[in-house]
Amino acid sequence: MFIPLRLAALSVVISLVSLGLKVMAWRVSHSAALYSDALESLVNVFAAVMVMVALKAAAKPADSEHPYGHAKAELLSAVAEGGMILFAAVLILERAASTIFMPHLPSAPVLGLGLNAAGGLVNALWALALGRSGVTRKFPALAADQAHLVADAITTVGIIAGLSIAVLADLPVIDPLIAMAVAAQIAFMGGRTVLRALSALLDRAPPPEMVDRIHRLVATHAAGAIEAHDMRIREAGQSRFLEFHLVVPGTMTVAESHTICDRIEGALKREMAGVIITIHVEPDHKAKNEGILVK
Ligand code: ZN
Ligand code: ZN
């Protein structure tokens, strides 16, 4: 199996182990804060599955049914993941609200916190291993997974510290308050995931620096042409499409103008692997004196 896919599968297994430990921590302690951490771990399981879907979708080539490829499957699963995260936040808030007026200290606090810490440690070690492996530099989906695991490890440390204070100072109200803070953090993360994926589903333009680089590449490789205008670039997940009009002298032969197109396409494809380019060639009276002027 493709190595990043194997790592993603391992991520799912590890997140399930961590979830198991955190659910046990909640069951022995009946703590709202540890319940919130267990639900946060459930989010990790969804997230790890999402990474697998993303890597598989990105690897699947276009076919006759989906001639533009399957890259958007990654964004759709991100929307679903964000929705589940928001739902987890609602569940946590509901529990925190129901205990805040009659808070109680966690039962079996040492065992509960110990199990929770073990679950957190599993995640932290896996995040470290993913970072060391170097794959996160090549696969953004795995990098996002790793960043998420690091954030969770920090949340777990905060929860354990807060609950320890609650137990030592005999302040049970800290328990639902921690749960509410975790719910707020998860809701923010889920909302951001949904909004980013929805924006990407609407075929977003690449960042301005990238657009500038593309303009410069076209200008330097289009010698013989007059201008390039009406350029549009769109990205959705891993797929990229670029189209523009290329104005050439009306007397130029089709073969000559095609050579210019091939030269531009070659340069752009070296810059952006996998980009799909469409160039519409026009005679000089179609010049708009705007866009990219070729010297
Ligand atoms: Zn035109
Ligand atoms: Zn061609």
JSON list of N, CA and C in Angstrom, two decimals, residues 172-202:
[
{"chain": "A", "resi": 172, "resn": "PRO", "atom": "N", "xyz": [-15.61, 21.92, 42.63]},
{"chain": "A", "resi": 172, "resn": "PRO", "atom": "CA", "xyz": [-16.19, 21.09, 41.56]},
{"chain": "A", "resi": 172, "resn": "PRO", "atom": "C", "xyz": [-16.67, 21.88, 40.35]},
{"chain": "A", "resi": 173, "resn": "VAL", "atom": "N", "xyz": [-16.98, 23.17, 40.51]},
{"chain": "A", "resi": 173, "resn": "VAL", "atom": "CA", "xyz": [-17.53, 23.93, 39.38]},
{"chain": "A", "resi": 173, "resn": "VAL", "atom": "C", "xyz": [-16.52, 24.06, 38.23]},
{"chain": "A", "resi": 174, "resn": "ILE", "atom": "N", "xyz": [-15.23, 23.86, 38.55]},
{"chain": "A", "resi": 174, "resn": "ILE", "atom": "CA", "xyz": [-14.20, 23.93, 37.49]},
{"chain": "A", "resi": 174, "resn": "ILE", "atom": "C", "xyz": [-14.46, 22.87, 36.42]},
{"chain": "A", "resi": 175, "resn": "ASP", "atom": "N", "xyz": [-14.98, 21.72, 36.83]},
{"chain": "A", "resi": 175, "resn": "ASP", "atom": "CA", "xyz": [-15.20, 20.61, 35.89]},
{"chain": "A", "resi": 175, "resn": "ASP", "atom": "C", "xyz": [-16.10, 21.01, 34.71]},
{"chain": "A", "resi": 176, "resn": "PRO", "atom": "N", "xyz": [-17.35, 21.47, 34.95]},
{"chain": "A", "resi": 176, "resn": "PRO", "atom": "CA", "xyz": [-18.16, 21.88, 33.79]},
{"chain": "A", "resi": 176, "resn": "PRO", "atom": "C", "xyz": [-17.59, 23.10, 33.06]},
{"chain": "A", "resi": 177, "resn": "LEU", "atom": "N", "xyz": [-16.86, 23.97, 33.78]},
{"chain": "A", "resi": 177, "resn": "LEU", "atom": "CA", "xyz": [-16.29, 25.14, 33.11]},
{"chain": "A", "resi": 177, "resn": "LEU", "atom": "C", "xyz": [-15.23, 24.71, 32.08]},
{"chain": "A", "resi": 178, "resn": "ILE", "atom": "N", "xyz": [-14.42, 23.72, 32.46]},
{"chain": "A", "resi": 178, "resn": "ILE", "atom": "CA", "xyz": [-13.41, 23.22, 31.51]},
{"chain": "A", "resi": 178, "resn": "ILE", "atom": "C", "xyz": [-14.13, 22.63, 30.29]},
{"chain": "A", "resi": 179, "resn": "ALA", "atom": "N", "xyz": [-15.19, 21.86, 30.56]},
{"chain": "A", "resi": 179, "resn": "ALA", "atom": "CA", "xyz": [-15.93, 21.24, 29.45]},
{"chain": "A", "resi": 179, "resn": "ALA", "atom": "C", "xyz": [-16.45, 22.31, 28.49]},
{"chain": "A", "resi": 180, "resn": "MET", "atom": "N", "xyz": [-16.94, 23.44, 29.05]},
{"chain": "A", "resi": 180, "resn": "MET", "atom": "CA", "xyz": [-17.45, 24.51, 28.19]},
{"chain": "A", "resi": 180, "resn": "MET", "atom": "C", "xyz": [-16.33, 25.12, 27.34]},
{"chain": "A", "resi": 181, "resn": "ALA", "atom": "N", "xyz": [-15.16, 25.29, 27.96]},
{"chain": "A", "resi": 181, "resn": "ALA", "atom": "CA", "xyz": [-14.03, 25.84, 27.21]},
{"chain": "A", "resi": 181, "resn": "ALA", "atom": "C", "xyz": [-13.64, 24.91, 26.06]},
{"chain": "A", "resi": 182, "resn": "VAL", "atom": "N", "xyz": [-13.64, 23.60, 26.34]},
{"chain": "A", "resi": 182, "resn": "VAL", "atom": "CA", "xyz": [-13.31, 22.63, 25.29]},
{"chain": "A", "resi": 182, "resn": "VAL", "atom": "C", "xyz": [-14.36, 22.69, 24.18]},
{"chain": "A", "resi": 183, "resn": "ALA", "atom": "N", "xyz": [-15.65, 22.80, 24.58]},
{"chain": "A", "resi": 183, "resn": "ALA", "atom": "CA", "xyz": [-16.73, 22.88, 23.58]},
{"chain": "A", "resi": 183, "resn": "ALA", "atom": "C", "xyz": [-16.53, 24.10, 22.68]},
{"chain": "A", "resi": 184, "resn": "ALA", "atom": "N", "xyz": [-16.14, 25.23, 23.28]},
{"chain": "A", "resi": 184, "resn": "ALA", "atom": "CA", "xyz": [-15.94, 26.45, 22.49]},
{"chain": "A", "resi": 184, "resn": "ALA", "atom": "C", "xyz": [-14.79, 26.25, 21.50]},
{"chain": "A", "resi": 185, "resn": "GLN", "atom": "N", "xyz": [-13.71, 25.63, 21.97]},
{"chain": "A", "resi": 185, "resn": "GLN", "atom": "CA", "xyz": [-12.56, 25.42, 21.10]},
{"chain": "A", "resi": 185, "resn": "GLN", "atom": "C", "xyz": [-12.92, 24.48, 19.94]},
{"chain": "A", "resi": 186, "resn": "ILE", "atom": "N", "xyz": [-13.64, 23.40, 20.27]},
{"chain": "A", "resi": 186, "resn": "ILE", "atom": "CA", "xyz": [-14.04, 22.45, 19.24]},
{"chain": "A", "resi": 186, "resn": "ILE", "atom": "C", "xyz": [-14.99, 23.10, 18.24]},
{"chain": "A", "resi": 187, "resn": "ALA", "atom": "N", "xyz": [-15.93, 23.91, 18.75]},
{"chain": "A", "resi": 187, "resn": "ALA", "atom": "CA", "xyz": [-16.90, 24.56, 17.86]},
{"chain": "A", "resi": 187, "resn": "ALA", "atom": "C", "xyz": [-16.17, 25.49, 16.89]},
{"chain": "A", "resi": 188, "resn": "PHE", "atom": "N", "xyz": [-15.17, 26.20, 17.38]},
{"chain": "A", "resi": 188, "resn": "PHE", "atom": "CA", "xyz": [-14.39, 27.10, 16.53]},
{"chain": "A", "resi": 188, "resn": "PHE", "atom": "C", "xyz": [-13.70, 26.30, 15.43]},
{"chain": "A", "resi": 189, "resn": "MET", "atom": "N", "xyz": [-13.08, 25.17, 15.84]},
{"chain": "A", "resi": 189, "resn": "MET", "atom": "CA", "xyz": [-12.35, 24.33, 14.88]},
{"chain": "A", "resi": 189, "resn": "MET", "atom": "C", "xyz": [-13.30, 23.76, 13.82]},
{"chain": "A", "resi": 190, "resn": "GLY", "atom": "N", "xyz": [-14.46, 23.28, 14.29]},
{"chain": "A", "resi": 190, "resn": "GLY", "atom": "CA", "xyz": [-15.44, 22.68, 13.35]},
{"chain": "A", "resi": 190, "resn": "GLY", "atom": "C", "xyz": [-15.98, 23.72, 12.39]},
{"chain": "A", "resi": 191, "resn": "GLY", "atom": "N", "xyz": [-16.31, 24.91, 12.91]},
{"chain": "A", "resi": 191, "resn": "GLY", "atom": "CA", "xyz": [-16.84, 25.98, 12.06]},
{"chain": "A", "resi": 191, "resn": "GLY", "atom": "C", "xyz": [-15.82, 26.37, 11.00]},
{"chain": "A", "resi": 192, "resn": "ARG", "atom": "N", "xyz": [-14.57, 26.49, 11.42]},
{"chain": "A", "resi": 192, "resn": "ARG", "atom": "CA", "xyz": [-13.52, 26.88, 10.48]},
{"chain": "A", "resi": 192, "resn": "ARG", "atom": "C", "xyz": [-13.33, 25.81, 9.39]},
{"chain": "A", "resi": 193, "resn": "THR", "atom": "N", "xyz": [-13.38, 24.54, 9.81]},
{"chain": "A", "resi": 193, "resn": "THR", "atom": "CA", "xyz": [-13.24, 23.45, 8.82]},
{"chain": "A", "resi": 193, "resn": "THR", "atom": "C", "xyz": [-14.35, 23.52, 7.78]},
{"chain": "A", "resi": 194, "resn": "VAL", "atom": "N", "xyz": [-15.59, 23.72, 8.23]},
{"chain": "A", "resi": 194, "resn": "VAL", "atom": "CA", "xyz": [-16.72, 23.77, 7.30]},
{"chain": "A", "resi": 194, "resn": "VAL", "atom": "C", "xyz": [-16.59, 24.96, 6.35]},
{"chain": "A", "resi": 195, "resn": "LEU", "atom": "N", "xyz": [-16.30, 26.15, 6.90]},
{"chain": "A", "resi": 195, "resn": "LEU", "atom": "CA", "xyz": [-16.24, 27.35, 6.06]},
{"chain": "A", "resi": 195, "resn": "LEU", "atom": "C", "xyz": [-15.11, 27.26, 5.03]},
{"chain": "A", "resi": 196, "resn": "ARG", "atom": "N", "xyz": [-13.95, 26.77, 5.47]},
{"chain": "A", "resi": 196, "resn": "ARG", "atom": "CA", "xyz": [-12.82, 26.65, 4.53]},
{"chain": "A", "resi": 196, "resn": "ARG", "atom": "C", "xyz": [-13.15, 25.68, 3.40]},
{"chain": "A", "resi": 197, "resn": "ALA", "atom": "N", "xyz": [-13.76, 24.54, 3.75]},
{"chain": "A", "resi": 197, "resn": "ALA", "atom": "CA", "xyz": [-14.06, 23.53, 2.73]},
{"chain": "A", "resi": 197, "resn": "ALA", "atom": "C", "xyz": [-15.14, 24.04, 1.79]},
{"chain": "A", "resi": 198, "resn": "LEU", "atom": "N", "xyz": [-16.14, 24.77, 2.32]},
{"chain": "A", "resi": 198, "resn": "LEU", "atom": "CA", "xyz": [-17.20, 25.29, 1.45]},
{"chain": "A", "resi": 198, "resn": "LEU", "atom": "C", "xyz": [-16.63, 26.31, 0.48]},
{"chain": "A", "resi": 199, "resn": "SER", "atom": "N", "xyz": [-15.74, 27.16, 0.96]},
{"chain": "A", "resi": 199, "resn": "SER", "atom": "CA", "xyz": [-15.12, 28.16, 0.09]},
{"chain": "A", "resi": 199, "resn": "SER", "atom": "C", "xyz": [-14.31, 27.46, -1.01]},
{"chain": "A", "resi": 200, "resn": "ALA", "atom": "N", "xyz": [-13.59, 26.41, -0.64]},
{"chain": "A", "resi": 200, "resn": "ALA", "atom": "CA", "xyz": [-12.79, 25.68, -1.63]},
{"chain": "A", "resi": 200, "resn": "ALA", "atom": "C", "xyz": [-13.68, 24.96, -2.64]},
{"chain": "A", "resi": 201, "resn": "LEU", "atom": "N", "xyz": [-14.86, 24.52, -2.20]},
{"chain": "A", "resi": 201, "resn": "LEU", "atom": "CA", "xyz": [-15.78, 23.83, -3.12]},
{"chain": "A", "resi": 201, "resn": "LEU", "atom": "C", "xyz": [-16.28, 24.78, -4.21]},
{"chain": "A", "resi": 202, "resn": "LEU", "atom": "N", "xyz": [-16.28, 26.09, -3.92]},
{"chain": "A", "resi": 202, "resn": "LEU", "atom": "CA", "xyz": [-16.72, 27.07, -4.91]},
{"chain": "A", "resi": 202, "resn": "LEU", "atom": "C", "xyz": [-15.58, 27.45, -5.86]}
]
